[in-house]
PDB file of C-alpha atoms in Angstrom:
ATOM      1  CA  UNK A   1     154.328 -80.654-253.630  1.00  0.00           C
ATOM      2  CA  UNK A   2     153.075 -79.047-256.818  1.00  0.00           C
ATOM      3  CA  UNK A   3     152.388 -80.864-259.865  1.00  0.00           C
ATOM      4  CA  UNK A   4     155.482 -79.610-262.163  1.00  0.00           C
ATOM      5  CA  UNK A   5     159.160 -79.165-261.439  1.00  0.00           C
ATOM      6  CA  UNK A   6     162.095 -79.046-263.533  1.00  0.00           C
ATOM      7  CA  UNK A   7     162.766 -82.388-263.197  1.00  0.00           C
ATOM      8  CA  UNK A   8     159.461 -83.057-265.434  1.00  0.00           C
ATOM      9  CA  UNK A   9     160.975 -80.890-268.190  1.00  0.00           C
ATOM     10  CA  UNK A  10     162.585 -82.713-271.274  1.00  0.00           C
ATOM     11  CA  UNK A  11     164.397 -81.441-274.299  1.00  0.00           C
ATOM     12  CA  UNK A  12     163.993 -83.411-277.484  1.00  0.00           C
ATOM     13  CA  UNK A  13     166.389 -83.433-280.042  1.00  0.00           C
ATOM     14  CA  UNK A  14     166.252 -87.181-281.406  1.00  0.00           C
ATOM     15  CA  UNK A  15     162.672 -88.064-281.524  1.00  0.00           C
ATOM     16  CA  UNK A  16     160.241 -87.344-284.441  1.00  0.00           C
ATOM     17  CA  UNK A  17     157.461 -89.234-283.562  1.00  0.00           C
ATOM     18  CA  UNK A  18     154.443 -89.053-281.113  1.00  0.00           C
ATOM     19  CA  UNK A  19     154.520 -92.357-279.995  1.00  0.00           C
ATOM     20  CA  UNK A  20     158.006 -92.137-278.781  1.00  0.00           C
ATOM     21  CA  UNK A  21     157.188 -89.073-277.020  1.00  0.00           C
ATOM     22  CA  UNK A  22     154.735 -90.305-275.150  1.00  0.00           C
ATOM     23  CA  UNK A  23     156.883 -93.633-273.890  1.00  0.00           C
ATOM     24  CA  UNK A  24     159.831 -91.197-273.068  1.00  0.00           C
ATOM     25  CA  UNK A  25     156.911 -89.414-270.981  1.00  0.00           C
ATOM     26  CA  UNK A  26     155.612 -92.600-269.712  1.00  0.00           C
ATOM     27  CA  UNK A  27     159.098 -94.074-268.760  1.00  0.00           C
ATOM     28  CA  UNK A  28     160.385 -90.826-267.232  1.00  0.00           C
ATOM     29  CA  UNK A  29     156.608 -90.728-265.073  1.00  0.00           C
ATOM     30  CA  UNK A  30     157.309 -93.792-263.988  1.00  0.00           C
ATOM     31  CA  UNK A  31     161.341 -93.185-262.783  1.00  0.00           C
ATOM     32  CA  UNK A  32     160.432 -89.750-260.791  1.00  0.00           C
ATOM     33  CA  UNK A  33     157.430 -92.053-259.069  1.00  0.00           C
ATOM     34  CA  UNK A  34     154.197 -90.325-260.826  1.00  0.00           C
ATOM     35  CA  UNK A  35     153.470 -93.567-262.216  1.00  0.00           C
ATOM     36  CA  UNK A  36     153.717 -97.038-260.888  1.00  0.00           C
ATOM     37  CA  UNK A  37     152.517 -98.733-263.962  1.00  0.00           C
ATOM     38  CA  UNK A  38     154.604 -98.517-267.620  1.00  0.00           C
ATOM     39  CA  UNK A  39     152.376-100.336-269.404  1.00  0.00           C
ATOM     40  CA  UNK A  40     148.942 -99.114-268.127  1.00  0.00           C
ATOM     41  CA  UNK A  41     149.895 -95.079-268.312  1.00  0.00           C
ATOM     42  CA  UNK A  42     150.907 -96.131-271.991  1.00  0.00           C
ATOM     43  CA  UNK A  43     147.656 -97.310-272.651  1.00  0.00           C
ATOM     44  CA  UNK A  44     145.859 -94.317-271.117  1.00  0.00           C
ATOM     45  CA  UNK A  45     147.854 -91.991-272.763  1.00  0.00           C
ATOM     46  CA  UNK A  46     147.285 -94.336-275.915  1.00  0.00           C
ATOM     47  CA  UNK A  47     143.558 -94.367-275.514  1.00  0.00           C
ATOM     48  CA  UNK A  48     142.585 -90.631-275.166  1.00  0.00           C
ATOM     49  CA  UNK A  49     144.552 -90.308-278.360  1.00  0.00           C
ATOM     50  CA  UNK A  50     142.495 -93.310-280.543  1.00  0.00           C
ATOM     51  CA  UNK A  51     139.219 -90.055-278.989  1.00  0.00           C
ATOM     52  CA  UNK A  52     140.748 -87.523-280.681  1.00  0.00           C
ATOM     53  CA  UNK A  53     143.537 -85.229-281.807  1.00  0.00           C
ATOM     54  CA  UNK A  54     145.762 -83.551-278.952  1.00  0.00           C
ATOM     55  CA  UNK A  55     147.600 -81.607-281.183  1.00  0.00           C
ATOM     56  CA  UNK A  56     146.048 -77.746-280.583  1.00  0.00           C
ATOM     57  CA  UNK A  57     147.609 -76.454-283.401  1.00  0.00           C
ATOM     58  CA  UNK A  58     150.179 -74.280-283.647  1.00  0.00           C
ATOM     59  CA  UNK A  59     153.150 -76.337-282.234  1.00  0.00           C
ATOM     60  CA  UNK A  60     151.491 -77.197-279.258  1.00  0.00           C
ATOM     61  CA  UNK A  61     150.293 -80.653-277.819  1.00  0.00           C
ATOM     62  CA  UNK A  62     148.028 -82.277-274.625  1.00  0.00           C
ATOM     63  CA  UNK A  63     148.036 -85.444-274.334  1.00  0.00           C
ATOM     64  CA  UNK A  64     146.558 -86.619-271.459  1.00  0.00           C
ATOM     65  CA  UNK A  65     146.031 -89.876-269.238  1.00  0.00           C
ATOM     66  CA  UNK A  66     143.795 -90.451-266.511  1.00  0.00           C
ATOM     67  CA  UNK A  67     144.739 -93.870-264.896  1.00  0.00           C
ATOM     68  CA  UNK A  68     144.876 -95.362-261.610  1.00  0.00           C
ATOM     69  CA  UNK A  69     148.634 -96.050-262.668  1.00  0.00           C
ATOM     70  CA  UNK A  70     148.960 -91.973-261.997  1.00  0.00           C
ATOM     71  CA  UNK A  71     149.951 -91.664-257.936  1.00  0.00           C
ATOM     72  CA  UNK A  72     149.280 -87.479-258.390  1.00  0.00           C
ATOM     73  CA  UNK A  73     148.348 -85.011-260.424  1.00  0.00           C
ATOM     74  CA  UNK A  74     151.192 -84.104-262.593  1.00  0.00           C
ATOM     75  CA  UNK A  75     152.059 -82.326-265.643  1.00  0.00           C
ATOM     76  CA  UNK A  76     155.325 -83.307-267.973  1.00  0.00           C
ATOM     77  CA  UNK A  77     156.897 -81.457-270.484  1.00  0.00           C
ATOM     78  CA  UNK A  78     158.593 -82.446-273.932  1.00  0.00           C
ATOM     79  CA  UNK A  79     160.091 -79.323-275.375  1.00  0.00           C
ATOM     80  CA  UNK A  80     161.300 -80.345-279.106  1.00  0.00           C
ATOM     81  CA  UNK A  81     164.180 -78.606-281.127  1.00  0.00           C
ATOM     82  CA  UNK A  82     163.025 -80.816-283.969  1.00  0.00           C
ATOM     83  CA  UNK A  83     159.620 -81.265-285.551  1.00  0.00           C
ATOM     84  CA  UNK A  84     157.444 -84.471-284.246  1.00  0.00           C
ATOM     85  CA  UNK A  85     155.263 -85.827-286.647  1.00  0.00           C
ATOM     86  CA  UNK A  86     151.892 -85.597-284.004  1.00  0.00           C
ATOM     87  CA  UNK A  87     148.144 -85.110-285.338  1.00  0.00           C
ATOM     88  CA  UNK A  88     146.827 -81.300-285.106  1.00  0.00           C
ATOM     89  CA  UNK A  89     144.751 -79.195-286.365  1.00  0.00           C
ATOM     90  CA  UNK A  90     146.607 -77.534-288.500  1.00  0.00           C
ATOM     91  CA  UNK A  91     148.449 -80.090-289.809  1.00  0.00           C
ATOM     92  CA  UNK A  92     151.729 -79.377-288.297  1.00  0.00           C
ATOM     93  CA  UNK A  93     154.380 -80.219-286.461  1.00  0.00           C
ATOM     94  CA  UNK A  94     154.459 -80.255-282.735  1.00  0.00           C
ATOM     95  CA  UNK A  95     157.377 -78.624-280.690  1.00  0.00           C
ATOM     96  CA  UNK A  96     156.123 -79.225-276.983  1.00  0.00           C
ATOM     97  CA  UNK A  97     154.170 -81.349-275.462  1.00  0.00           C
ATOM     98  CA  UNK A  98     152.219 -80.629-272.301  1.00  0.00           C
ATOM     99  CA  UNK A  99     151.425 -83.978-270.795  1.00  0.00           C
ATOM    100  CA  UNK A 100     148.564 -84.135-267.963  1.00  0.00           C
ATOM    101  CA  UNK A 101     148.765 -86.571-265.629  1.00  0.00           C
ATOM    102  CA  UNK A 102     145.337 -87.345-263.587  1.00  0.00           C
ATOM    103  CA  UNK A 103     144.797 -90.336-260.808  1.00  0.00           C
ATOM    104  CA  UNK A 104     141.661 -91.765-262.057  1.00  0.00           C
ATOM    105  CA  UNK A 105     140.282 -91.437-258.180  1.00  0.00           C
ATOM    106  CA  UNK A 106     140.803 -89.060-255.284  1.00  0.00           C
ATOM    107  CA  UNK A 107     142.682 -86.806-257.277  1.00  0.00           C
ATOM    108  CA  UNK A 108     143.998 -83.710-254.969  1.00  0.00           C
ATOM    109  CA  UNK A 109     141.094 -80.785-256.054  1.00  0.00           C
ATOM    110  CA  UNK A 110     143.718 -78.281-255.462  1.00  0.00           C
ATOM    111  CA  UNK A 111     146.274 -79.592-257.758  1.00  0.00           C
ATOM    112  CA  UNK A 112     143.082 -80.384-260.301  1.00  0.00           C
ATOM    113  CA  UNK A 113     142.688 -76.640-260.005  1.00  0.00           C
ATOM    114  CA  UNK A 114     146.282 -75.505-260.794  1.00  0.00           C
ATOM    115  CA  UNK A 115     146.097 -78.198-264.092  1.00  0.00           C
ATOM    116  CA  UNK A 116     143.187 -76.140-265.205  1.00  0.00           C
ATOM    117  CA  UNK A 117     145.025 -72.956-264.626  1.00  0.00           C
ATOM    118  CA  UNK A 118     147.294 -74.325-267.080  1.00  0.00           C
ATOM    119  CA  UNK A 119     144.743 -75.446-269.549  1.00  0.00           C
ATOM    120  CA  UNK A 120     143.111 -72.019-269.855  1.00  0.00           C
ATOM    121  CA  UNK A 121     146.596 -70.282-270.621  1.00  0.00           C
ATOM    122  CA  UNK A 122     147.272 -72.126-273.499  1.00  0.00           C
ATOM    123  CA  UNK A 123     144.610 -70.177-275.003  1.00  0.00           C
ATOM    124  CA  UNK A 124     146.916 -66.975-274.149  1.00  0.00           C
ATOM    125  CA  UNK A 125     148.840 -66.124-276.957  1.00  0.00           C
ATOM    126  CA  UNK A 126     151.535 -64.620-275.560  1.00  0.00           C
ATOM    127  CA  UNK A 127     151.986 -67.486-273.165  1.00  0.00           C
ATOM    128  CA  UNK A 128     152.054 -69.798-276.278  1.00  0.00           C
ATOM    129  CA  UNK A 129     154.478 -67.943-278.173  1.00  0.00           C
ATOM    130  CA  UNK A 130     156.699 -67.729-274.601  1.00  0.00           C
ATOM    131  CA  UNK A 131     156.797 -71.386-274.610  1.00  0.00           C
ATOM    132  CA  UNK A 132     157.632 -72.087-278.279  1.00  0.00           C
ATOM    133  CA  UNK A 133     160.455 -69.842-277.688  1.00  0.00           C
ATOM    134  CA  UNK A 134     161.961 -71.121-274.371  1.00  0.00           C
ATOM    135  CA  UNK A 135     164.951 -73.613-274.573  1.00  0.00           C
ATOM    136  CA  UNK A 136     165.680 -74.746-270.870  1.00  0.00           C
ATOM    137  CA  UNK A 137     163.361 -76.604-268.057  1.00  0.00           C
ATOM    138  CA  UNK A 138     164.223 -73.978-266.333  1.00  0.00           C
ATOM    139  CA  UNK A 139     162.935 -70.924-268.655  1.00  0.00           C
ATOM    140  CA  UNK A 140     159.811 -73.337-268.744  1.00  0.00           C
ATOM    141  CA  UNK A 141     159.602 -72.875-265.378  1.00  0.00           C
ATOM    142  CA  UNK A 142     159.866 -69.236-264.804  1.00  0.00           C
ATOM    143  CA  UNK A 143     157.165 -68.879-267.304  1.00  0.00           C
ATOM    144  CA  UNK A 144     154.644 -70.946-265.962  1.00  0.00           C
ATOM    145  CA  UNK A 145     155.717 -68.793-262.687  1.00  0.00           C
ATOM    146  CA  UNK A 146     155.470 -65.391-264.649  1.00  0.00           C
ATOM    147  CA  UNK A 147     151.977 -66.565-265.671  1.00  0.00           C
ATOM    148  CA  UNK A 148     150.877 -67.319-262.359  1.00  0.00           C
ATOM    149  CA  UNK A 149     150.213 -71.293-262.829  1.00  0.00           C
ATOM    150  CA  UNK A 150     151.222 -71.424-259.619  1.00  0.00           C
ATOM    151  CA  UNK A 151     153.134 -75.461-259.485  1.00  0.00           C
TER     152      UNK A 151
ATOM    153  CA  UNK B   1     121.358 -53.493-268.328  1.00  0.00           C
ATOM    154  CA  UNK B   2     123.982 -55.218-270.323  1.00  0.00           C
ATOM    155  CA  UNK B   3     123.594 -58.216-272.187  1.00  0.00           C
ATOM    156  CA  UNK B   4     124.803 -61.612-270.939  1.00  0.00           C
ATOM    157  CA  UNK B   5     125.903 -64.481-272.382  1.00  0.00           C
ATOM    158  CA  UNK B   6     126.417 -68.062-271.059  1.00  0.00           C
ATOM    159  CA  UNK B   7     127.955 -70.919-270.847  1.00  0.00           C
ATOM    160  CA  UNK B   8     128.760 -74.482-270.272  1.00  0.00           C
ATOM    161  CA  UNK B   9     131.679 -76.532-271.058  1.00  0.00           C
ATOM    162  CA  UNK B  10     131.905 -80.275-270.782  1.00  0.00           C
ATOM    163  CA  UNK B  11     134.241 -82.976-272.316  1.00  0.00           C
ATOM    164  CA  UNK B  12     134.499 -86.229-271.139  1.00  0.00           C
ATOM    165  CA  UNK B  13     138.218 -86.312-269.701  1.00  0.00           C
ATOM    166  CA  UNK B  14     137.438 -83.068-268.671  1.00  0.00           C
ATOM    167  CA  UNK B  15     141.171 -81.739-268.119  1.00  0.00           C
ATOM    168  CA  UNK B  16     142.088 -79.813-270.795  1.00  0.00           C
ATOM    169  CA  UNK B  17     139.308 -78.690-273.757  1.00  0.00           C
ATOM    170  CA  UNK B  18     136.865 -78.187-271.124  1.00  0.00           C
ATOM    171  CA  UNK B  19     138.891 -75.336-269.396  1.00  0.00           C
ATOM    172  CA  UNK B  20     140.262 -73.909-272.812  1.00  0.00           C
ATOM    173  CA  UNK B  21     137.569 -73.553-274.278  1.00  0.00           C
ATOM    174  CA  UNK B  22     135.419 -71.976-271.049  1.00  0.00           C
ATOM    175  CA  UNK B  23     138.422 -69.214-270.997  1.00  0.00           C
ATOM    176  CA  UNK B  24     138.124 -68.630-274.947  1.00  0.00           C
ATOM    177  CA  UNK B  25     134.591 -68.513-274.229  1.00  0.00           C
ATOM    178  CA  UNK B  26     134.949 -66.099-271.433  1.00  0.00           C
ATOM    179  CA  UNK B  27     137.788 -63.740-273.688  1.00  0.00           C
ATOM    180  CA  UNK B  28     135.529 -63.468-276.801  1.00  0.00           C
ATOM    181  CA  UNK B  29     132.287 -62.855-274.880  1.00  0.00           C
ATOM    182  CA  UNK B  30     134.613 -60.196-272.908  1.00  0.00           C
ATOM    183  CA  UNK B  31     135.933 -58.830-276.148  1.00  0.00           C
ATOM    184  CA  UNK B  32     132.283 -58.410-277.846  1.00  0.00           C
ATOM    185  CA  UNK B  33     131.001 -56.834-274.597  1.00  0.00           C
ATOM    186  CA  UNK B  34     129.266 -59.049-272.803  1.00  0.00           C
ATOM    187  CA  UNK B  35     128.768 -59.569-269.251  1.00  0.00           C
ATOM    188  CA  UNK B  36     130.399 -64.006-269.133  1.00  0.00           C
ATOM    189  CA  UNK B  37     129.492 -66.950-267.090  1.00  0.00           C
ATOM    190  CA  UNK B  38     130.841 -70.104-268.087  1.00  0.00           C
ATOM    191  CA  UNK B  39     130.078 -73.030-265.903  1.00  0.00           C
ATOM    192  CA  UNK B  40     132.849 -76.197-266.613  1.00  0.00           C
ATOM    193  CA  UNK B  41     132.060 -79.637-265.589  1.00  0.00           C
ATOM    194  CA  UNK B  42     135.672 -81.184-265.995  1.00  0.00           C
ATOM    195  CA  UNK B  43     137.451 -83.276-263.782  1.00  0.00           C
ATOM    196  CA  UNK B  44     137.341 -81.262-260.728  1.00  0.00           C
ATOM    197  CA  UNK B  45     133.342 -81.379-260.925  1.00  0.00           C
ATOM    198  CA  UNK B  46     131.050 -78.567-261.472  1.00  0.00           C
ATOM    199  CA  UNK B  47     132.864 -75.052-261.134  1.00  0.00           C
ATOM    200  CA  UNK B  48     130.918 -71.550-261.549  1.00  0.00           C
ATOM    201  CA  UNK B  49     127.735 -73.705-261.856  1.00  0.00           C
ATOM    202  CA  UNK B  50     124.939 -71.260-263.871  1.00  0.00           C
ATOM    203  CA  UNK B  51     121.714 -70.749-261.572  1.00  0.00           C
ATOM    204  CA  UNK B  52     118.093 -70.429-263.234  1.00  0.00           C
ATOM    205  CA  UNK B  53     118.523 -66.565-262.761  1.00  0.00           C
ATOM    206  CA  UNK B  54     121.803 -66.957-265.212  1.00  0.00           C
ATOM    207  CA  UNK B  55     120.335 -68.999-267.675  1.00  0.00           C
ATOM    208  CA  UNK B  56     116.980 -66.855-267.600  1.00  0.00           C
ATOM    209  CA  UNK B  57     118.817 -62.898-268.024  1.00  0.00           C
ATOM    210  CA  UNK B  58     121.040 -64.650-271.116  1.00  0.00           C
ATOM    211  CA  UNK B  59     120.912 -63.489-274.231  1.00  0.00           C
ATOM    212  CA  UNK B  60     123.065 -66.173-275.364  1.00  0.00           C
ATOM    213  CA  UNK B  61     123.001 -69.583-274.574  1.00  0.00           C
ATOM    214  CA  UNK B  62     126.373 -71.690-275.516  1.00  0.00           C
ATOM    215  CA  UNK B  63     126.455 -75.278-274.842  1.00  0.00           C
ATOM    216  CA  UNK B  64     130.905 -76.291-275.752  1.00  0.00           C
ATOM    217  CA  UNK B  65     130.265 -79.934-275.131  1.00  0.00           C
ATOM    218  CA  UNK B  66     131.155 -83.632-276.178  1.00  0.00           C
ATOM    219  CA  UNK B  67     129.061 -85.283-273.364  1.00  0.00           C
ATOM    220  CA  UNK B  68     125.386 -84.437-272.217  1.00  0.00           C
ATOM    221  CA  UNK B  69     125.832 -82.002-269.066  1.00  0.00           C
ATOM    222  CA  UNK B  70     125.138 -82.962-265.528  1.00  0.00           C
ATOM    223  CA  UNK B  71     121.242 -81.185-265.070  1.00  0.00           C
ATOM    224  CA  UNK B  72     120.745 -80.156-268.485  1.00  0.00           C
ATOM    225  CA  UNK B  73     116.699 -79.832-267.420  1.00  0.00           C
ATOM    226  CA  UNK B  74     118.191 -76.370-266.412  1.00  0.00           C
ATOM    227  CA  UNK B  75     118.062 -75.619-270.103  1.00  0.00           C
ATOM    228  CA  UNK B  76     114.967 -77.146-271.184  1.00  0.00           C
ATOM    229  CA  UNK B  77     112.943 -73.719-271.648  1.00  0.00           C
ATOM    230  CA  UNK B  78     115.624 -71.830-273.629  1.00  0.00           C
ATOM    231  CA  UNK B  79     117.003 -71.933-276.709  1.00  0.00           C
ATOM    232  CA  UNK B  80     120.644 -73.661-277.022  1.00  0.00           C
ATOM    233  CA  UNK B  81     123.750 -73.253-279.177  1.00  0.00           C
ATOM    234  CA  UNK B  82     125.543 -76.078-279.092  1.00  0.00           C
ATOM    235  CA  UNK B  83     129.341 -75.213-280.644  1.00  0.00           C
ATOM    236  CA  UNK B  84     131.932 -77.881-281.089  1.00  0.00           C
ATOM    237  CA  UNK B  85     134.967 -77.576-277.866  1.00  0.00           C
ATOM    238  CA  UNK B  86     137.720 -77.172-280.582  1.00  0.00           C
ATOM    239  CA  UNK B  87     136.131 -74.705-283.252  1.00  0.00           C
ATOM    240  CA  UNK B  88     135.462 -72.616-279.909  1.00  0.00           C
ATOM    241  CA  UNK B  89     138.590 -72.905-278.625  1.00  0.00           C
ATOM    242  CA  UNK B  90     140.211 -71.117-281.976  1.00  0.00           C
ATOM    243  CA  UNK B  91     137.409 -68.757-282.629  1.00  0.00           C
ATOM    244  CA  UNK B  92     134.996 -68.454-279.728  1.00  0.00           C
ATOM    245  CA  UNK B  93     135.081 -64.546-281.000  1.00  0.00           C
ATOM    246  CA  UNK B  94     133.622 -65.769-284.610  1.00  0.00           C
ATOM    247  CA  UNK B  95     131.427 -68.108-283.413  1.00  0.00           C
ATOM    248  CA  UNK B  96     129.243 -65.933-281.001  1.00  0.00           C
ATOM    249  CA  UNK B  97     129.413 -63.488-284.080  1.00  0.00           C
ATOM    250  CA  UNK B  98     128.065 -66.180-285.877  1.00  0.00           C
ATOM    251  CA  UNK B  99     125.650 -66.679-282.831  1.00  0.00           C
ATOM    252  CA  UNK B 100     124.500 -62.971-282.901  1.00  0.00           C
ATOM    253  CA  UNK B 101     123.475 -62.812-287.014  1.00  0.00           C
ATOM    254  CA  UNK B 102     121.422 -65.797-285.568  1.00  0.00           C
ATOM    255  CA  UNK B 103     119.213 -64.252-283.070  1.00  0.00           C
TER     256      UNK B 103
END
């Protein structure tokens, strides 16, 4: 079982805000059985934003819960054809947003490993640029495949 | 013998700006010419943990962090540059640049 599959992948074209987002991640966790707890991964998600932005810059956003709501490491992905309003460093818009999802105990190292393999490429430009451009879950997909994060 | 430069990364969620900002670290340093170690200490634990020999060859000594490191005595005899996880993540380049006029 890897910690991304297509069915994690979500195309946005109503939402403009962050906090909606994140509860369409949340609710959508908690459906595919990542989550057991609505409320709770809402508040984790909720607190590691009051620490500090999660908008990267460029388009590009982390927000991240660790919770012992969170049955597995997972990752979630909101790719936006409209701008959300989401704090970043460079005061912009966001147009996807990688959500990590981390059990707050005896999370699986190996899966811990492959979230980090994702973590470093979004300092790869090319990767970045790849994923601003891609449309579908499953061109999402592909590219985390063509970039080795192996899911 | 070429120079060295190293590293430690630590954040207190420790999934993301941890890891981004060791492989920024580890791109720049590579970019500028130096020989990299960057030790993390996110959520998986301590990864590519830097021994005494590591800390003792460096010429540069980067500390990305938003929470005090596990064994930070390691460091105690050298001199530090502590660098904030998100200015290092979008320039590590400029910042050991910045580093270097330093020294």
């Amino acid at each position: 079982m890897g910690i991304l599959s297509k069915e994690q992948i979500f195309i946005n074209d109503g939402m403009s805000f962050k906090k909606e987002v994140i509860q369409l991640i949340v609710e959508k966790a908690v459906e595919l059985g990542l989550s057991d707890n609505n409320e709770e991964l809402m508040n984790s998600f909720m607190e590691r934003e009051a620490l500090g932005m999660t908008g990267l810059g460029e388009g590009i956003a982390i927000p991240h819960a660790k919770s012992s709501s969170v049955n597995r490491v997972s990752v979630m992905v909101v790719k936006s054809e409209i701008p959300i309003q989401w704090e970043s460093f460079d005061d912009g818009p966001v147009y996807i947003a990688i959500a990590l999802l981390v059990p707050k105990e005896n999370a699986d190292n190996i899966h811990l490993k492959v979230l980090s393999n994702l973590t470093r490429k979004l300092v790869n430009k090319e990767f970045k640029e790849n994923l601003l451009c891609s449309n579908t879950p499953e061109e999402i997909m592909e590219l985390f495949k063509e970039f080795s994060i192996n899911s | 013998m070429s120079k060295k430069l190293v590293a430690i990364c630590a954040c207190p969620m420790g999934l993301a700006h941890t890891f981004m900002a060791a492989q920024a670290i580890e791109d720049g340093a590579k970019e500028l010419g130096y020989e990299v170690k960057v030790e993390t200490q996110g959520a998986d634990g301590i990864q590519n943990e830097l021994t005494a020999k590591d800390i003792a060859e460096a010429k540069i000594i980067i500390q990305a962090i938003a929470v005090t490191p596990i064994n930070n005595e390691r460091f105690d005899a050298y001199e530090i540059f502590e660098v904030d996880l998100q200015d290092v993540i979008k320039d590590a380049k400029g910042i050991i640049t910045e580093i270097e006029s330093m020294i």
